[in-house]
Coordinates of C-alpha atoms and ligand atoms in Angstrom, one line a residue:
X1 CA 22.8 -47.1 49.9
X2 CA 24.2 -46.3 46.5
X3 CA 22.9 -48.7 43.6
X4 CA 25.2 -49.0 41.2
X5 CA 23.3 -48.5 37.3
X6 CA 24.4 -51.3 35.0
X7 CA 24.7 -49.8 31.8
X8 CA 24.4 -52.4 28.7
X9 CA 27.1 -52.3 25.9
X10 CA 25.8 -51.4 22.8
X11 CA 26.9 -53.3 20.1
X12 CA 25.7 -52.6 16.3
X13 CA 26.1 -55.2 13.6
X14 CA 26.2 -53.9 9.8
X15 CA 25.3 -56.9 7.6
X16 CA 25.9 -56.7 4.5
X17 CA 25.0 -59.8 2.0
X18 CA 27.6 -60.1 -0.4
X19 CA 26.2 -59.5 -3.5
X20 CA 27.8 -56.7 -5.4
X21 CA 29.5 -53.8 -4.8
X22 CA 27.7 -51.6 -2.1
X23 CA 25.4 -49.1 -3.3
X24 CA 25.0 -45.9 -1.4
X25 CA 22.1 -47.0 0.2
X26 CA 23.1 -49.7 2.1
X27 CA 26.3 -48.0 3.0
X28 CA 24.9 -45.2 4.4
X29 CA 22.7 -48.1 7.3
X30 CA 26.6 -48.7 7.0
X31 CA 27.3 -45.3 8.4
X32 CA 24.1 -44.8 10.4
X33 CA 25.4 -48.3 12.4
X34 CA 29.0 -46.9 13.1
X35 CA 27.6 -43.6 14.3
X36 CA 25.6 -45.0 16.8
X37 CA 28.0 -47.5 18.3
X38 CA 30.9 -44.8 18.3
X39 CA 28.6 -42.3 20.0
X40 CA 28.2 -44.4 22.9
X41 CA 31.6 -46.1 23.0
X42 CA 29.8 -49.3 21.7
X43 CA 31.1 -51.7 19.6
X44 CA 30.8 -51.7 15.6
X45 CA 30.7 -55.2 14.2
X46 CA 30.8 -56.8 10.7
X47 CA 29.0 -59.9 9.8
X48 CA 28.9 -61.1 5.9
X49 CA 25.6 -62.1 5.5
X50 CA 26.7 -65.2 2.7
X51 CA 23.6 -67.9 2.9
X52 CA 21.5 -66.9 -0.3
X53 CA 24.9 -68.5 -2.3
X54 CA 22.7 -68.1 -5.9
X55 CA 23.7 -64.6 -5.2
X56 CA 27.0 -64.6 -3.8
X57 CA 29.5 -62.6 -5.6
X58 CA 33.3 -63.4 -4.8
X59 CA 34.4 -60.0 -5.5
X60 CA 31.7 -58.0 -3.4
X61 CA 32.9 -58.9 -0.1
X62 CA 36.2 -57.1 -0.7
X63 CA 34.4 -53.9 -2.4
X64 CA 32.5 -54.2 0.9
X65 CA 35.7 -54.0 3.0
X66 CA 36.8 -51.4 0.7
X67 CA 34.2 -49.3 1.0
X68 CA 34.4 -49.3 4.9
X69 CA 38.0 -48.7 5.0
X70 CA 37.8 -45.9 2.7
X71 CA 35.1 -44.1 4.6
X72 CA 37.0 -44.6 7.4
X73 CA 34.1 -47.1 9.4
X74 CA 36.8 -48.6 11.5
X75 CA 35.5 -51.9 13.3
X76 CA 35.7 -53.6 16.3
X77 CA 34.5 -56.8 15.1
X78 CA 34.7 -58.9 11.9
X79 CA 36.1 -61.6 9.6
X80 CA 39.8 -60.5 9.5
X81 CA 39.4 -60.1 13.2
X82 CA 39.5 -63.1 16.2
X83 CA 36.7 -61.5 18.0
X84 CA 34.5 -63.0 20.8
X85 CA 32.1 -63.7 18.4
X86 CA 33.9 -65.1 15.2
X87 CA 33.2 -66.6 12.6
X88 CA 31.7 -63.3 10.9
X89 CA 30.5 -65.0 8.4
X90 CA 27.4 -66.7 8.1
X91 CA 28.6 -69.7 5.7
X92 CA 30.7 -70.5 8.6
X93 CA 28.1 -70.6 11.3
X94 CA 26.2 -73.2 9.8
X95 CA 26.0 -75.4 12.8
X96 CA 23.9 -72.8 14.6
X97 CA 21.3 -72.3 12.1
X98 CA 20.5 -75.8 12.0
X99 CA 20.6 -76.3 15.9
X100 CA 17.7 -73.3 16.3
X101 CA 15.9 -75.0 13.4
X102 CA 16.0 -78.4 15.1
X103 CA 15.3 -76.5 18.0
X104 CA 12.3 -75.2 16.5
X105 CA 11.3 -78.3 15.3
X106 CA 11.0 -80.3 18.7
X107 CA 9.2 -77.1 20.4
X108 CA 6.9 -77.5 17.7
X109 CA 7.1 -74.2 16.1
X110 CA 8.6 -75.3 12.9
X111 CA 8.3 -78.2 10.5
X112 CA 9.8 -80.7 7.8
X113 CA 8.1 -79.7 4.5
X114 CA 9.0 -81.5 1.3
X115 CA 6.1 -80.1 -1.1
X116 CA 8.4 -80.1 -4.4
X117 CA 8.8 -76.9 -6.4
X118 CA 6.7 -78.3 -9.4
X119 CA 4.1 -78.2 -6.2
X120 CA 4.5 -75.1 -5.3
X121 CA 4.5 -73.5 -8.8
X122 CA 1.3 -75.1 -9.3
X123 CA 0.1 -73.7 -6.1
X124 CA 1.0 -70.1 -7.0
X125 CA -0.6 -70.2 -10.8
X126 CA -3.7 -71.5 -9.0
X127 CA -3.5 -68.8 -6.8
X128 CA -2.9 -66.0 -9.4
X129 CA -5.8 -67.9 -11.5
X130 CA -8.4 -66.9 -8.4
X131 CA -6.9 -63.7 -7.8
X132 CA -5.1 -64.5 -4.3
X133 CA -2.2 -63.0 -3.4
X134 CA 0.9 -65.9 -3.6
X135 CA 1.4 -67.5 -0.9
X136 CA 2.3 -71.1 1.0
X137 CA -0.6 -73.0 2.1
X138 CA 0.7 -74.8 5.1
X139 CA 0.0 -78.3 3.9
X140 CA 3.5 -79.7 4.9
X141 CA 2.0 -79.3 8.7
X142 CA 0.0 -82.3 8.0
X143 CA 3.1 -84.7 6.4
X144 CA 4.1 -87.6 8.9
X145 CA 7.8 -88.4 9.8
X146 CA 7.0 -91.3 7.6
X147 CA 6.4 -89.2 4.5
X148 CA 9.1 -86.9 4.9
X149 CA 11.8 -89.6 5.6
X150 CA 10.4 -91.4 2.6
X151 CA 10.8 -88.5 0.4
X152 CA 14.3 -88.0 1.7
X153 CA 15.2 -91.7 0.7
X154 CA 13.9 -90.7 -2.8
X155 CA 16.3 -87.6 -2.4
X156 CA 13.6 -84.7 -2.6
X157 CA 14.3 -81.5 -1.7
X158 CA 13.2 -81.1 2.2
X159 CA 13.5 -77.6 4.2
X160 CA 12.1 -76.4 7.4
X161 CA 9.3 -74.3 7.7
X162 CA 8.1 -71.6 10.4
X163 CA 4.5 -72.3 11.7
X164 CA 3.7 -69.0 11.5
X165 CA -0.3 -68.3 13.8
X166 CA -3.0 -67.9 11.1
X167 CA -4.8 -65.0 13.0
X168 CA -4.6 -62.4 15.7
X169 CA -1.9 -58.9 15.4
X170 CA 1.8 -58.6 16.2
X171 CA 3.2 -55.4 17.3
X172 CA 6.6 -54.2 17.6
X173 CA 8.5 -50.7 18.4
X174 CA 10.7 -49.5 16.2
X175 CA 12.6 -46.9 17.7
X176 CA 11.9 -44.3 14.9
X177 CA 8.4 -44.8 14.1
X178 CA 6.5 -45.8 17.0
X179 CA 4.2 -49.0 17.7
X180 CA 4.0 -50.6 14.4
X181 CA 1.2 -53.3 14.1
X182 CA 0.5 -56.6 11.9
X183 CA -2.1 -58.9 11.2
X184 CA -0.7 -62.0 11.0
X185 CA -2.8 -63.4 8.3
X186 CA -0.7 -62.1 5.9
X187 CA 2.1 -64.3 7.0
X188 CA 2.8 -67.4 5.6
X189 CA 4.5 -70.8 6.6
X190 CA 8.0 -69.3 5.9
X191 CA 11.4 -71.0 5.3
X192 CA 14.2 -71.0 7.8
X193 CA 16.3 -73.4 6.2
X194 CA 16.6 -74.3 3.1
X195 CA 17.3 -77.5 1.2
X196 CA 20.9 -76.9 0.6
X197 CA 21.2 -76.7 4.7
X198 CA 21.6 -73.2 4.4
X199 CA 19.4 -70.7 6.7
X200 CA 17.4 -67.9 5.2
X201 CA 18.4 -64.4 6.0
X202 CA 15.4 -64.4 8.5
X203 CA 16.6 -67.5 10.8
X204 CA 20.3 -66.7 10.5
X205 CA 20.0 -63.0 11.6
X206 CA 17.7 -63.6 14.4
X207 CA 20.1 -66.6 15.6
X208 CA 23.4 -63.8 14.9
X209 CA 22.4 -60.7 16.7
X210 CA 21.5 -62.8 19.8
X211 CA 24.8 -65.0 19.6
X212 CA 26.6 -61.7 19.2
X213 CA 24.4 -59.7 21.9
X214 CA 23.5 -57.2 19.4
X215 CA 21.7 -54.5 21.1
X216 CA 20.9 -52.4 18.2
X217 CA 19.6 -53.5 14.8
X218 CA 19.9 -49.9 12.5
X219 CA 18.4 -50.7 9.1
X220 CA 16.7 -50.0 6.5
X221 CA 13.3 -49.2 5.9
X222 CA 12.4 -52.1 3.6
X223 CA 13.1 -54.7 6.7
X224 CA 10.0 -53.6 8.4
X225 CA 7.2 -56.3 6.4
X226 CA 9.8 -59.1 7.3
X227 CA 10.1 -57.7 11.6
X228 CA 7.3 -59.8 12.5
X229 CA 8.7 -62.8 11.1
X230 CA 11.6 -62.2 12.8
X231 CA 9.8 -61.7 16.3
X232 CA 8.2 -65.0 15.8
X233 CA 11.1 -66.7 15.6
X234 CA 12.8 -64.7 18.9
X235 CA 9.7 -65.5 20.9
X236 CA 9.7 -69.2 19.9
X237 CA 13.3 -69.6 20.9
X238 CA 13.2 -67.4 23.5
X239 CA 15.1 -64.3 23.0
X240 CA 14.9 -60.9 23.8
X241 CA 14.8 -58.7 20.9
X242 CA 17.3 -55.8 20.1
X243 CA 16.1 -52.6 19.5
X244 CA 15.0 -52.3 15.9
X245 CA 15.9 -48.8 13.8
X246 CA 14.5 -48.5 10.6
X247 CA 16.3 -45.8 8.3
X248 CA 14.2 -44.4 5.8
X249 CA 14.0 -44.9 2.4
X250 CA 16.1 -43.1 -0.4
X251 CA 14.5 -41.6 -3.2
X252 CA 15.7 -40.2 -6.8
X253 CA 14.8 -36.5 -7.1
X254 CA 11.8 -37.9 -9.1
X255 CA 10.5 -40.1 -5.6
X256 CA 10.9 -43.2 -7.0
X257 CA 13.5 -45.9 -5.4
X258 CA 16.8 -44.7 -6.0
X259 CA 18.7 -46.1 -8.8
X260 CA 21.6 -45.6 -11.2
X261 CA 19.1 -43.5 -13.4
X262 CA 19.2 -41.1 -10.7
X263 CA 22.8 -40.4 -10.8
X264 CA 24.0 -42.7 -7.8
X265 CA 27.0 -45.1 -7.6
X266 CA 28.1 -47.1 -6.1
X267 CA 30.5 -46.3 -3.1
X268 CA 33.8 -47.2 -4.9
X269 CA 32.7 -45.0 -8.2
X270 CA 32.7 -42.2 -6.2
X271 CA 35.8 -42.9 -4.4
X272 CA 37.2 -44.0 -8.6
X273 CA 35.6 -40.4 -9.5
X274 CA 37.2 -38.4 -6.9
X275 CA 34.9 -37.9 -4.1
X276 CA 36.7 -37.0 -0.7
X277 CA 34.9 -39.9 1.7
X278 CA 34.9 -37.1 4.4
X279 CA 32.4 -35.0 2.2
X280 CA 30.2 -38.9 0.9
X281 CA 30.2 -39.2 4.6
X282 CA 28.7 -36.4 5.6
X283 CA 26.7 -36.1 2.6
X284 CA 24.8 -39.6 3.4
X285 CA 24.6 -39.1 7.0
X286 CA 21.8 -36.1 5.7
X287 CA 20.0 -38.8 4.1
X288 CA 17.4 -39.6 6.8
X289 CA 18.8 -37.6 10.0
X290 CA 19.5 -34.2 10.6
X291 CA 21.1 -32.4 13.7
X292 CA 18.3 -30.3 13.9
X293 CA 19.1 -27.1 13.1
X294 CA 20.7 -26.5 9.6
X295 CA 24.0 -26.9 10.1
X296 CA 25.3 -29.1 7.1
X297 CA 29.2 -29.2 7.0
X298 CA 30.2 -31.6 10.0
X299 CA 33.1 -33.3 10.5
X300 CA 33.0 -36.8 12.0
X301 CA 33.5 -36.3 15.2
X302 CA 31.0 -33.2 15.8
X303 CA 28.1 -35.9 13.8
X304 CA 29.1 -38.6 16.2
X305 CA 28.8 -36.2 18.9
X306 CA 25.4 -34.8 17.8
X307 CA 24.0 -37.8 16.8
X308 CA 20.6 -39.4 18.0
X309 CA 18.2 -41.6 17.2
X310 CA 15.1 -39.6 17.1
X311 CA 16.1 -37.4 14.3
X312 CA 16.2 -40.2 12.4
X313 CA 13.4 -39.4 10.0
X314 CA 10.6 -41.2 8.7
X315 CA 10.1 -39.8 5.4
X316 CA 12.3 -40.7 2.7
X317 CA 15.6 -39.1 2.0
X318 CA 16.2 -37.7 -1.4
X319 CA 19.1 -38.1 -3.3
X320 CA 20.6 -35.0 -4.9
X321 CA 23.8 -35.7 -6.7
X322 CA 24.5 -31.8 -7.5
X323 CA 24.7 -31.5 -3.5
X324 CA 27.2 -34.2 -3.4
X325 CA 29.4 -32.5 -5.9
X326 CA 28.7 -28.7 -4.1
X327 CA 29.8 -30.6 -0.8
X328 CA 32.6 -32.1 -2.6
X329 CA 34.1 -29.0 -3.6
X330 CA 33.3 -27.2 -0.1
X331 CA 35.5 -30.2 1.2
X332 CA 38.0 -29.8 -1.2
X333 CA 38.7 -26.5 -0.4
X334 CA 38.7 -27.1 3.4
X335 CA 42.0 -29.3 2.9
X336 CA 45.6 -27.3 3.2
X337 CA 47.4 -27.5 -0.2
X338 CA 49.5 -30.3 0.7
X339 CA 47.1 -32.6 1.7
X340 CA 44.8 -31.6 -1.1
X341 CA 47.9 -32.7 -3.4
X342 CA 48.5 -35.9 -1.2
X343 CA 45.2 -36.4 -2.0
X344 CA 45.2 -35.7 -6.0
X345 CA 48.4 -37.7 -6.6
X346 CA 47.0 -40.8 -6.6
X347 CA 44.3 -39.7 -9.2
X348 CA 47.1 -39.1 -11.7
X349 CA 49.7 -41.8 -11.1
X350 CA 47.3 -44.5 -12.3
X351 CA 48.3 -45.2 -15.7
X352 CA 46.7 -43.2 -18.2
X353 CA 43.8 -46.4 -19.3
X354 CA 42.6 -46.0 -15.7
X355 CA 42.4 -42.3 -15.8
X356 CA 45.4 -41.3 -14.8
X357 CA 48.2 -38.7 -16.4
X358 CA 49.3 -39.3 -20.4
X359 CA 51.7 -42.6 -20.1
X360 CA 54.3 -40.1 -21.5
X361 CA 54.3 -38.1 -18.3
X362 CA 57.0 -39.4 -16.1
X363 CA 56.3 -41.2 -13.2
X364 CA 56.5 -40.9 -10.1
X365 CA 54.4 -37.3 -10.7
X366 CA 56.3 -34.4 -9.5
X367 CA 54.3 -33.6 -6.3
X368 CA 56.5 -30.2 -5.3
X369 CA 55.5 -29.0 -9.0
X370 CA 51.7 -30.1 -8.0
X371 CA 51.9 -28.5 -4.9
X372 CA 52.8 -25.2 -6.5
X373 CA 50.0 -25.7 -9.1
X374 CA 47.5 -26.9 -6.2
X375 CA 46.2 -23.0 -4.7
X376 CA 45.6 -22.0 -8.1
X377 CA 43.4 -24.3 -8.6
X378 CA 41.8 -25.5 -5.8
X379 CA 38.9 -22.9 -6.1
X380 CA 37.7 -24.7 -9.4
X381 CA 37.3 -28.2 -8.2
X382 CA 34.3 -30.2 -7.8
X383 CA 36.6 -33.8 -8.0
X384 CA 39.9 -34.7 -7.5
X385 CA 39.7 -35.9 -11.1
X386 CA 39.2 -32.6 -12.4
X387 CA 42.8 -31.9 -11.6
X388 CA 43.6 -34.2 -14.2
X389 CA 42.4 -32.1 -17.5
X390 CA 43.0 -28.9 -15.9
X391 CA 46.3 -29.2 -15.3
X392 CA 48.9 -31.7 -17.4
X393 CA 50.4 -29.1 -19.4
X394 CA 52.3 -28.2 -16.4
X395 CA 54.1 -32.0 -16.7
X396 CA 54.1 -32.3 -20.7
X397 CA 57.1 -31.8 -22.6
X398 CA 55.3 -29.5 -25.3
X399 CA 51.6 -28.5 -25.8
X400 CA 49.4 -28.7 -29.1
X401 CA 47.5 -25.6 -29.4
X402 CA 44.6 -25.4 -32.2
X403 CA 45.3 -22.5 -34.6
X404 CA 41.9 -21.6 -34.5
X405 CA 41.8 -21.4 -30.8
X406 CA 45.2 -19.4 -30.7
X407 CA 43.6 -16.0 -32.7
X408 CA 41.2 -14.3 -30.7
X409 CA 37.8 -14.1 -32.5
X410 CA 39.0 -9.9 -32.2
X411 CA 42.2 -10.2 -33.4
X412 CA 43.7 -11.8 -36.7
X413 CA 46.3 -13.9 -37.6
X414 CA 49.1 -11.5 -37.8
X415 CA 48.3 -9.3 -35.1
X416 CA 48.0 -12.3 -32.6
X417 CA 51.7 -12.9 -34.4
X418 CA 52.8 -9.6 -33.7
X419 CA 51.0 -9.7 -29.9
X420 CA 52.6 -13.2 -29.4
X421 CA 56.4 -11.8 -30.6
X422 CA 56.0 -8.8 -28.1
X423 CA 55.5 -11.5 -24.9
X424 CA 58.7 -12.9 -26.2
X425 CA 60.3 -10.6 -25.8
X426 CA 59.0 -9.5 -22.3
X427 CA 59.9 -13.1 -21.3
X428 CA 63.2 -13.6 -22.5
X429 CA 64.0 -9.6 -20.9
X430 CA 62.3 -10.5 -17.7
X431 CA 64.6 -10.1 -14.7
X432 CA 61.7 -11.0 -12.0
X433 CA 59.9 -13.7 -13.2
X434 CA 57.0 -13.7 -10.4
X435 CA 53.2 -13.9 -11.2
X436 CA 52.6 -10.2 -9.9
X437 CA 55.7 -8.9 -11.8
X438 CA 54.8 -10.9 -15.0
X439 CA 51.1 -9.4 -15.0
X440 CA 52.8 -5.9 -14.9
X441 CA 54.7 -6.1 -17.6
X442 CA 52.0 -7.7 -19.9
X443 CA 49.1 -5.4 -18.9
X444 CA 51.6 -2.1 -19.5
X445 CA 52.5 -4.0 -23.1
X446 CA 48.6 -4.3 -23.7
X447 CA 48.3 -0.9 -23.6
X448 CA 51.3 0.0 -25.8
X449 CA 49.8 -2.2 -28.3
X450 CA 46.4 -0.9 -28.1
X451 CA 44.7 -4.3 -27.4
X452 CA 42.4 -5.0 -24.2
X453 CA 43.7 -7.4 -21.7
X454 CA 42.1 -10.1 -22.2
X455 CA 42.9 -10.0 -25.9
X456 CA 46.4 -10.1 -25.1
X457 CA 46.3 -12.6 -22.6
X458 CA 43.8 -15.1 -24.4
X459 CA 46.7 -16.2 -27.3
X460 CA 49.3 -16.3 -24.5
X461 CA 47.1 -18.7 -22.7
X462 CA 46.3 -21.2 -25.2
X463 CA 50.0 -21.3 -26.3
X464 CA 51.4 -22.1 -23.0
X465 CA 48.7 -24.5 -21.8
X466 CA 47.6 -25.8 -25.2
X467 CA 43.6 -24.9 -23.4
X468 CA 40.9 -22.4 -23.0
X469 CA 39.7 -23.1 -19.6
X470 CA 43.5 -23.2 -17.4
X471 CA 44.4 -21.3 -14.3
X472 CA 45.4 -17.9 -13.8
X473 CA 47.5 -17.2 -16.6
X474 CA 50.4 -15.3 -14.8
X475 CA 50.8 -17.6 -11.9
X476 CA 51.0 -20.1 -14.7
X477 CA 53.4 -18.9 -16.4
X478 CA 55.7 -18.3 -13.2
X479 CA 55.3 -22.1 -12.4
X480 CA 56.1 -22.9 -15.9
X481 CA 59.6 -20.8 -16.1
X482 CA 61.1 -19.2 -18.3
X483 CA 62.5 -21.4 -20.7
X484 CA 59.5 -23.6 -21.0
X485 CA 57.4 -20.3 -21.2
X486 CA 59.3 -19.4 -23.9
X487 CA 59.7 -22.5 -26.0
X488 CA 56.0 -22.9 -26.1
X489 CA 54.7 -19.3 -27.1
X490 CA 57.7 -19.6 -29.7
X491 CA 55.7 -23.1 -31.2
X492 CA 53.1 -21.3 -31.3
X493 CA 54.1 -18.3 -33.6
X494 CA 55.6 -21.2 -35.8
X495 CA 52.7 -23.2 -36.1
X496 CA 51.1 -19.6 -37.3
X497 CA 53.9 -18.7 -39.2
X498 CA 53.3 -21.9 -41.6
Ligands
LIG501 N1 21.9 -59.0 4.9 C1 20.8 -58.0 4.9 C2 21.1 -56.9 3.8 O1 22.1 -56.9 3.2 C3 20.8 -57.3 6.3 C4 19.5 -56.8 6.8 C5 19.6 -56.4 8.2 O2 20.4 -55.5 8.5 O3 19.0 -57.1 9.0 O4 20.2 -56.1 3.5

């Protein structure tokens, strides 16, 4: 007889608390959590993690959403969705929080405390006076009903406490380091619900990813002090635990936490700043796994497909923000020219405040001009927002060149005159007005005027694109035309005629 393997669903929760815009940190558990459940068909599922409401910041849960969507972290499950599970989010789960708690209280594994926070204060400066470490000293196990019921008449603040064992270890596997152990004198009588009726993050989670039969919990490293809290409470109510998958750390370049010091953003500046999500994806999947070998540029699909959990590493991951530009760029270049246009169109539509094209640039932007411009520049981009500088003459009316940037430091003022007259002329005569053609003409007229190339070319530049740094200057000019060609290096011999 054949026994047929049942094989459990995985489902992986990302929990974000919604108190700012997501920094690259947290997205990147964000990541780590979609990978996994997409690389065995699980399910991926949102929960806003909303209780610690002295944080709560109205616009961060949309940034969050918009971070997601933008990376392309598609879920199954979460607050715009009816799922099985909904509400995904905590504030609107109350009622569950408080039945474990209650729960917690009959068994005997938790308790009404309603030591004041002038109490506690005075506690802690004791403490710190003797050199102890902070920490609660249990006393509300010792309050009657009586004294708590009298001191909710009186309108005190009351929460629940966890009675957390005084001695012995707690061990737990984390599925990237190993058996990780814990004395559990170093944990005090901990809070699972506070006096506003609101569960901590310690209660609520633990009550969540069993009410949602999470299978997985991927996150980061700084989670693992609070695990064996978190086991107490499963074991007192009774539930298997999920497998826990701590992600390392990320550090600056300098190994200390990473910060905006370090050069990161948040998700949504980089998106703002012209980052393609495929390359921040890939990028911050490197943080803290590799597919062991060195294979770095990976498409989605190839990471979901290589993806395990035990090259997750242990040590920190370090943040280097020139890598993220130099992957950037390789990304850039990977697109075909009209989707890399697609792409940069958006960059400069947004008015010009926001970063967009001049306001006097017409709008909508031309995008069969820009995908003309787009293969001559494509090799020079870190950003999509370097399109921006590098390329608006094409869409201006007229260009401002600075005289002192039009004469070559070679050259002087009349015989960048007399070299600017002669490409006049080769313009206005020219019958074939193609890149290759153009570059002919004006290398031949070079010679004839005894001047090297690039002394030639360098006044032609600047008066046609009004810059130093601009792409190839024949190709330019083809995209520009004739007339416009023209009407620009004729400014220019005004402006030096003056
Ligand atoms: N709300 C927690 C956070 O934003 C989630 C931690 C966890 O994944 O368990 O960090």
């Amino acid at each position: 007889m054949v026994e047929s393997k049942k094989i459990e669903q995985v489902n992986v929760r990302y929990a974000p608390s919604p108190t700012g815009i997501p920094h690259i940190g947290n997205i990147r558990t964000a990541i780590f959590d979609w990978i996994y459940s997409k690389s065995k068909n699980g399910q991926f599922i949102v929960r806003i993690e909303d209780t610690d409401r002295s944080r709560y910041d109205p616009h961060s849960e949309q940034s969050i959403f918009d971070s997601l969507q933008w990376l392309g972290l598609d879920w199954d499950q979460g607050p715009d969705k009816t799922g099985i599970n909904s509400p995904y989010v905590q504030s609107k789960r109350k009622h569950f929080y408080v039945e474990a708690a209650e729960k917690l209280v009959k068994s005997g594994h938790a308790y009404y405390d309603d030591t004041t926070p002038g109490e506690l204060e005075a506690l802690r400066k004791r403490q710190k006076a003797n050199g102890e470490p902070p920490r609660y000293d249990g006393r509300g196990r010792f309050r009657s009903e009586k004294d708590i019921s009298n001191s909710r008449d009186k309108g005190l603040p009351i929460v629940i406490r966890f009675k957390a064992p005084k001695t012995g270890n707690l061990e737990f596997y984390d599925e990237v380091r190993g058996k990780i152990s814990f004395n559990l004198s170093e944990i005090d009588d901990f809070v699972i619900l506070k006096s506003d009726g609101m569960p901590t993050y310690h209660l609520a989670h633990i009550v969540d990813d069993f009410e949602m039969g999470i299978t997985h919990v991927i996150r980061g490293e700084e989670w693992i002090p609070s695990t064996p809290k978190h086991q107490l409470i499963q074991t007192a109510l009774n539930i298997k635990p999920p497998k826990y998958v701590h992600v390392p750390l990320i550090f600056g370049k300098d190994k200390s936490k990473l910060s905006k010091r370090h050069g990161a953003k948040s998700v949504l500046e980089y998106r703002d700043e012209g980052y393609l999500p495929e390359a921040l994806f890939n990028y911050l999947v490197l943080l803290g796994w590799s597919p062991g070998d060195d294979t770095e540029i990976m498409d989605k699909s190839e990471i979901v497909k290589r993806f395990t959990i035990n090259r997750i590493s242990e040590s920190p991951a370090v943040f280097d923000p020139e890598k993220l530009e130099w992957m950037n760029g390789i990304y850039i270049r990977s697109l075909s020219t009209t989707n890399l246009a697609q792409r940069i169109l958006p960059y400069l539509e947004k008015p010009e405040k926001d970063g967009g094209f001049s306001d006097t640039i017409e709008r909508p932007i031309n995008s069969n001009l820009l995908i003309k411009i787009v293969p001559h520049i494509r090799e020079r981009l870190k950003t999509l927002l370097d399109v921006k500088e590098l390329i608006d003459f094409f869409y201006l009316e007229s260009v401002c060149p600075k005289i002192d940037e039009l004469v070559p430091k070679t050259m002087d003022t009349a015989s960048t005159v007399k070299c600017l007259y002669a490409s006049l002329n080769l313009i206005k005569n020219a019958k074939d007005f193609s890149a290759q053609c153009l570059e002919n003409i004006f290398r031949l007229q070079a010679e004839k005027l005894n001047l090297k190339p690039g002394q030639m070319f360098s006044p032609i530049r600047i008066s046609v694109t009004g810059k130093r740094i601009a792409p190839p200057l024949f190709e330019t000019l083809e995209i520009l035309g004739k007339e416009k060609s023209f009407q620009r290096i004729k400014n220019a011999i005004d402006m030096l005629e003056k």
